[in-house]
XYZ file of C-alpha atoms in Angstrom:
452
model
C 96.040 112.118 95.347
C 98.692 110.881 96.558
C 99.583 109.271 99.955
C 102.112 106.828 102.192
C 101.475 103.950 103.820
C 102.633 102.750 107.323
C 102.511 99.598 108.782
C 104.170 97.692 111.616
C 102.876 94.058 111.353
C 101.179 92.369 114.734
C 102.999 89.162 115.920
C 102.693 86.950 119.164
C 106.689 85.454 120.604
C 106.440 82.642 122.317
C 108.986 84.312 124.597
C 107.970 84.847 128.392
C 109.104 88.194 129.340
C 110.880 88.282 133.089
C 111.776 91.288 133.352
C 110.357 95.237 132.623
C 112.489 97.840 131.149
C 110.125 99.646 129.993
C 106.488 101.108 131.515
C 103.618 99.614 130.756
C 100.622 101.462 131.260
C 97.489 99.649 132.307
C 99.531 96.309 131.946
C 96.202 94.157 132.657
C 94.622 95.134 129.633
C 93.901 92.842 126.673
C 93.612 96.135 124.540
C 97.037 95.502 122.724
C 98.003 92.467 123.360
C 100.338 92.108 120.350
C 102.591 94.666 121.639
C 103.287 92.741 125.085
C 105.653 90.398 123.734
C 107.749 93.650 122.640
C 107.611 95.510 125.827
C 111.290 94.267 126.669
C 112.956 95.028 123.894
C 111.035 98.222 123.329
C 112.447 99.406 126.887
C 115.569 98.654 125.838
C 115.187 101.236 123.208
C 114.380 103.645 124.989
C 110.060 103.004 124.777
C 107.631 102.571 126.729
C 104.126 100.817 125.555
C 100.721 101.211 126.481
C 98.093 98.947 126.390
C 95.056 101.626 126.368
C 93.879 105.248 126.618
C 91.431 104.129 129.502
C 93.064 105.292 132.664
C 94.034 108.735 131.055
C 92.511 111.995 132.395
C 90.169 113.060 130.040
C 90.646 116.444 131.620
C 94.627 116.957 131.746
C 95.834 114.963 129.223
C 98.240 111.925 129.693
C 101.568 112.494 131.894
C 104.162 111.440 130.266
C 107.447 110.145 131.787
C 111.062 110.178 130.913
C 110.492 107.658 127.759
C 108.373 107.774 124.478
C 105.927 105.304 123.717
C 104.116 103.699 121.644
C 100.087 103.390 122.274
C 97.241 103.038 119.748
C 95.637 105.222 117.814
C 91.965 104.591 118.510
C 91.132 107.430 121.839
C 94.275 109.595 121.064
C 93.713 113.060 122.116
C 94.997 116.022 121.816
C 96.407 118.287 124.297
C 92.509 120.405 125.687
C 92.912 123.298 124.346
C 94.110 123.018 121.098
C 92.181 124.121 118.000
C 90.699 121.817 116.017
C 88.946 124.392 113.490
C 90.619 123.157 110.742
C 90.320 121.893 107.250
C 91.769 118.383 108.854
C 90.805 116.134 105.390
C 93.695 117.953 103.712
C 95.805 118.901 106.606
C 96.153 115.420 107.066
C 97.232 114.077 103.782
C 98.996 117.433 103.383
C 101.651 115.807 106.941
C 102.182 112.709 104.671
C 103.003 114.783 101.703
C 105.297 117.005 103.445
C 106.758 115.219 105.652
C 105.358 116.373 109.152
C 103.695 113.056 109.813
C 105.604 109.451 108.877
C 105.129 105.644 109.648
C 106.520 102.066 110.695
C 105.747 99.312 108.524
C 106.256 95.610 109.447
C 105.289 92.348 108.837
C 106.834 89.089 110.633
C 108.911 87.066 108.050
C 109.229 83.985 110.605
C 112.965 84.264 109.844
C 115.159 87.073 109.744
C 113.933 90.683 109.568
C 115.145 93.513 107.005
C 114.901 96.509 106.046
C 112.570 96.806 102.904
C 111.883 99.258 99.873
C 108.224 100.577 99.128
C 108.490 98.264 95.955
C 109.567 94.717 98.104
C 107.853 95.757 100.878
C 104.883 95.769 99.019
C 105.136 92.380 98.448
C 104.897 91.408 101.992
C 102.280 93.695 102.509
C 100.125 92.073 100.157
C 100.743 88.053 101.309
C 100.947 88.287 104.844
C 98.973 86.360 106.733
C 95.270 87.647 108.521
C 96.319 89.999 112.137
C 100.067 90.355 111.341
C 99.834 94.007 110.079
C 100.122 96.839 112.205
C 100.287 100.650 111.282
C 102.572 102.931 113.548
C 102.641 106.253 112.948
C 104.635 109.469 114.189
C 104.941 113.000 113.398
C 108.223 114.410 112.589
C 109.840 115.306 115.416
C 109.733 111.189 116.323
C 111.580 110.453 113.373
C 114.756 108.706 116.284
C 111.956 107.299 117.890
C 110.377 105.572 114.808
C 114.315 105.064 114.102
C 114.468 102.535 117.116
C 110.871 101.160 117.140
C 111.883 100.384 113.669
C 115.004 98.819 114.932
C 113.390 96.710 117.249
C 111.247 95.221 115.125
C 113.297 94.549 112.171
C 115.801 92.387 115.057
C 112.465 90.695 115.950
C 112.182 89.122 112.805
C 109.564 91.677 110.565
C 110.042 92.781 107.775
C 110.845 96.671 108.393
C 109.563 100.014 105.836
C 110.101 103.159 107.306
C 107.810 105.735 105.030
C 108.070 108.933 105.741
C 108.590 111.988 102.943
C 111.793 114.291 102.414
C 111.448 117.258 100.080
C 113.526 117.542 97.627
C 114.211 113.142 97.813
C 111.581 110.585 98.715
C 108.040 111.575 97.898
C 105.205 109.564 99.498
C 102.311 107.964 97.755
C 99.048 108.486 99.820
C 96.993 106.584 98.120
C 99.023 103.585 99.211
C 98.972 105.424 102.701
C 95.478 104.913 103.150
C 94.678 101.381 101.800
C 97.039 99.598 104.409
C 95.787 102.358 106.913
C 92.382 100.057 106.913
C 93.687 97.314 106.297
C 96.110 96.927 109.533
C 94.803 94.964 112.118
C 96.242 97.366 114.167
C 96.681 100.797 114.067
C 99.323 102.358 116.788
C 101.002 105.800 117.695
C 104.505 106.888 118.540
C 103.187 109.113 121.437
C 104.860 112.398 122.431
C 104.132 115.728 124.892
C 104.924 117.067 121.871
C 102.666 114.885 119.348
C 100.351 115.699 121.108
C 100.287 119.609 120.297
C 99.226 118.306 116.909
C 95.524 118.184 116.344
C 96.591 115.733 113.428
C 96.631 113.337 116.006
C 93.289 113.516 116.967
C 91.692 113.793 113.643
C 93.757 110.578 112.735
C 92.827 108.584 115.783
C 89.025 109.984 114.608
C 89.733 108.748 110.739
C 90.287 105.455 112.052
C 87.259 104.868 113.765
C 85.219 106.158 111.140
C 86.627 103.868 108.504
C 86.395 101.413 110.970
C 82.554 102.021 111.242
C 81.656 101.925 108.272
C 84.212 99.172 107.166
C 82.283 97.162 104.927
C 82.912 99.271 102.427
C 85.516 101.233 103.392
C 87.639 98.023 103.717
C 90.086 98.811 100.668
C 91.401 102.302 101.862
C 92.166 104.210 98.714
C 89.415 106.751 97.986
C 87.622 105.903 101.171
C 89.618 107.850 102.714
C 89.941 112.469 102.504
C 89.135 114.831 100.215
C 86.879 112.234 98.861
C 83.563 112.465 101.534
C 80.414 110.298 100.926
C 76.648 111.503 102.846
C 73.903 109.227 103.381
C 72.240 109.826 100.430
C 74.816 108.633 98.335
C 76.806 105.696 100.577
C 76.036 103.306 97.694
C 73.555 101.316 98.572
C 75.292 98.234 96.864
C 77.835 98.316 99.205
C 75.319 97.072 101.224
C 75.384 93.989 98.879
C 71.882 92.811 97.223
C 69.961 89.921 97.045
C 71.667 90.129 93.447
C 73.738 87.946 91.952
C 75.203 89.909 90.133
C 75.237 93.702 89.201
C 76.782 96.379 88.156
C 77.689 98.647 90.692
C 78.708 102.006 90.808
C 80.591 105.241 89.986
C 81.275 107.677 91.947
C 83.061 110.427 91.425
C 83.997 113.097 93.668
C 87.003 114.746 93.447
C 87.625 117.961 92.654
C 91.136 118.819 91.270
C 94.426 119.027 92.467
C 96.081 122.626 91.244
C 99.901 123.257 91.319
C 100.686 126.672 92.864
C 100.608 128.606 88.895
C 96.993 127.607 88.302
C 95.653 128.234 92.411
C 92.101 129.983 92.245
C 91.344 128.683 89.066
C 87.879 128.677 88.492
C 85.624 126.663 85.588
C 84.746 128.451 82.495
C 82.776 128.150 79.259
C 82.169 130.101 75.926
C 80.246 128.280 73.779
C 80.651 124.242 73.564
C 84.400 125.992 75.004
C 85.028 124.331 78.812
C 87.436 124.768 80.719
C 89.504 126.975 83.240
C 90.391 130.628 84.102
C 92.890 131.412 86.544
C 95.239 135.036 86.498
C 92.374 137.036 83.954
C 94.019 133.777 81.289
C 91.645 131.067 80.120
C 92.602 127.597 79.140
C 90.069 125.233 77.859
C 89.997 121.369 78.301
C 87.235 120.091 75.969
C 84.582 120.772 74.394
C 81.294 119.885 75.282
C 77.562 120.442 74.434
C 75.241 122.725 76.562
C 73.427 119.448 77.635
C 76.640 117.650 79.086
C 77.339 121.122 80.209
C 74.350 122.081 82.396
C 73.889 118.478 83.343
C 77.560 117.959 85.270
C 76.848 122.535 86.992
C 73.467 120.756 88.388
C 75.378 117.452 89.769
C 78.141 119.873 91.466
C 75.370 121.884 92.860
C 74.271 118.396 95.248
C 75.396 118.411 98.293
C 77.456 116.071 99.045
C 76.861 114.642 95.937
C 79.153 112.359 94.556
C 77.866 108.506 93.189
C 76.433 108.974 89.532
C 74.785 105.379 89.599
C 74.311 103.916 91.403
C 71.894 100.183 93.086
C 68.703 101.501 94.090
C 65.959 98.930 94.825
C 67.908 95.922 92.749
C 68.254 98.438 89.715
C 70.501 100.705 88.196
C 69.562 104.150 88.419
C 71.375 107.266 86.905
C 72.287 110.802 88.646
C 69.054 112.536 87.902
C 71.097 115.312 86.063
C 72.351 113.238 83.550
C 68.732 110.966 83.090
C 68.457 111.238 79.538
C 71.471 113.164 78.357
C 74.532 111.922 76.254
C 76.823 112.071 79.533
C 74.451 109.293 81.021
C 74.236 106.881 78.740
C 78.146 106.795 78.230
C 78.284 106.525 82.188
C 76.294 103.632 82.615
C 77.354 101.680 79.538
C 81.276 102.361 81.071
C 79.642 101.071 84.602
C 79.240 97.753 82.764
C 82.332 97.442 81.561
C 84.469 95.659 84.599
C 82.261 92.474 83.929
C 82.498 92.841 80.460
C 86.116 92.156 80.271
C 87.445 90.970 83.761
C 86.740 87.864 85.315
C 87.283 87.220 89.517
C 85.710 85.121 91.351
C 82.542 85.545 93.885
C 82.716 89.288 92.641
C 79.141 89.977 92.879
C 79.735 93.707 92.041
C 82.022 96.339 90.994
C 82.481 99.489 91.891
C 85.007 102.428 89.482
C 85.877 104.923 92.048
C 87.374 108.332 90.889
C 91.101 108.684 93.146
C 92.971 111.611 91.943
C 92.132 115.090 89.401
C 94.998 116.523 88.505
C 95.752 119.705 86.786
C 98.747 120.882 85.474
C 100.791 123.006 82.807
C 102.821 121.400 80.030
C 106.360 123.009 78.804
C 104.203 125.213 76.301
C 101.251 126.852 78.455
C 98.657 124.458 78.042
C 96.956 122.897 80.842
C 95.610 119.732 80.981
C 94.470 117.056 83.455
C 95.721 113.100 85.418
C 92.608 111.186 85.977
C 93.377 108.186 88.309
C 90.586 105.812 88.406
C 90.072 102.578 90.770
C 88.096 99.782 89.759
C 87.074 97.559 92.621
C 85.161 93.751 92.568
C 83.156 93.086 95.937
C 81.204 90.059 97.087
C 79.229 89.891 100.023
C 81.272 87.737 102.635
C 78.587 85.714 105.326
C 77.696 88.687 107.502
C 76.373 90.472 104.655
C 79.153 92.867 103.941
C 80.862 93.804 101.221
C 84.067 91.998 100.963
C 86.725 93.486 98.676
C 88.117 90.619 96.191
C 90.582 92.171 94.257
C 91.273 96.424 92.596
C 93.041 97.372 89.959
C 94.011 101.124 89.411
C 95.394 103.159 86.493
C 95.998 106.689 85.034
C 94.612 108.073 81.967
C 97.619 111.087 81.306
C 96.031 113.533 78.862
C 99.384 114.725 77.457
C 98.934 111.439 75.532
C 95.018 109.779 76.284
C 96.393 107.080 76.745
C 95.520 104.624 79.893
C 98.635 103.974 82.594
C 98.196 100.626 84.340
C 99.735 101.454 88.231
C 98.966 98.656 90.592
C 96.898 95.087 90.697
C 95.262 94.786 94.446
C 94.228 91.066 95.732
C 92.498 90.063 98.856
C 94.050 87.982 101.323
C 92.566 84.170 99.609
C 95.182 83.323 96.812
C 91.844 81.002 95.741
C 90.308 85.076 94.126
C 94.222 85.646 92.264
C 91.965 84.607 89.251
C 90.647 86.060 85.844
C 92.733 89.530 85.108
C 94.251 88.372 82.067
C 96.816 91.591 80.766
C 94.238 91.590 77.645
C 91.232 92.124 79.546
C 93.070 94.712 81.662
C 93.861 96.701 78.883
C 90.823 96.309 77.169
C 88.965 98.304 80.372
C 91.212 100.624 80.938
C 91.497 101.643 76.985
C 87.175 101.430 77.478
C 87.076 103.817 80.379
C 89.642 107.089 78.814
C 86.135 108.620 78.617
C 84.624 108.270 81.720
C 88.126 109.240 83.190
C 87.445 113.064 81.049
C 83.774 113.328 82.698
C 85.723 113.042 85.970
C 88.494 115.937 84.981
C 85.202 117.952 83.725
C 83.309 116.808 86.782
C 86.065 117.569 89.106
C 86.541 121.530 86.931
C 83.097 121.873 88.089
C 83.458 121.839 90.912
C 85.871 124.092 91.578
C 83.495 126.790 91.426
C 81.079 125.479 94.265
C 81.695 125.854 97.906
C 85.639 125.517 99.140
């Protein structure tokens, strides 16, 4: 699952603004103090600042002046009458992958501003101070406005990354955007009349509100973003944290596979021990599985909102009922213990393994295989009793080689937790989870036969 990240860091300048060139809506509001000292330079660039949506009429929609504006994302609504009945999760992701939406990212440097590429910017973002991260999303039609906003930020001491997919030139990884979207201290949008005509902008605002409500376990973004959706029955209890010193944490496998055009319409198929997909009258075997494994996977995916495979309930580890007493279930409970077997993260009280993406593809010989991305997260309980992410690692098991390929390591913002991820431990953990990645692929494929 790919996701591109867009951010713009919040900054407080000591400069007093004596003359405003931009319009300021609701100037007494303290809703968005982060932009107060940028009002003048943004105004000179032809961009207004909106601090709050509270004063906007609820029925007729906002009134736009001659200039576009930077506005809070929370509370932003599409024009009345715009059709909101769509597959919003999938379309929101697609909007960033196809370049229909993008974002400006920036972090205050305390010195000279600069435009950075994704890799260099990731390091700046990772080490930024609390309160300094901001996401500013925008529609493709407003790309030129976003460039002006980025120029202002760069000119006022920000490290800036303008993230936008360009077909056949630059792609976006939605997983990166997802993490930054949730980690950002301030989420904004470039607000124009044309942007309000797309229902995606309202869903984006609603998504942010939902993530804020569920920040206890979505604080690291990643798989907490669509298309994986977890209902109350499988929000892992351990993410509310338990009065247990250290517990293995849980496994969440909730993906449907991403299909290339030549595999569109694929459905699960099995014959004897052969398990795979059928598409266009052709059958492609992915794996040899026992009848027990096949039937337990089929029963699991038929459970509404089934994602939690291994969970914590009543202070003990529990396994999803369809896997109880099965060989695949024993593999999963063993995999659940592996993060703490191989890695040590100071203060971590639980771990969580999540499938981030499953992609089916054909190789040059026409053989169909699956690439699976897993993320392992480590949490502790904070002073408020919420789950606080300390560290995570993300890797992909590629069907072509069967080997795990490390994608990245992510740390909390507290440098004192950056211990215990030695190279041997990471390699041993990813090796031990390769079978879980295969099981995740089989579950994802079986989901092709359930609903839409």
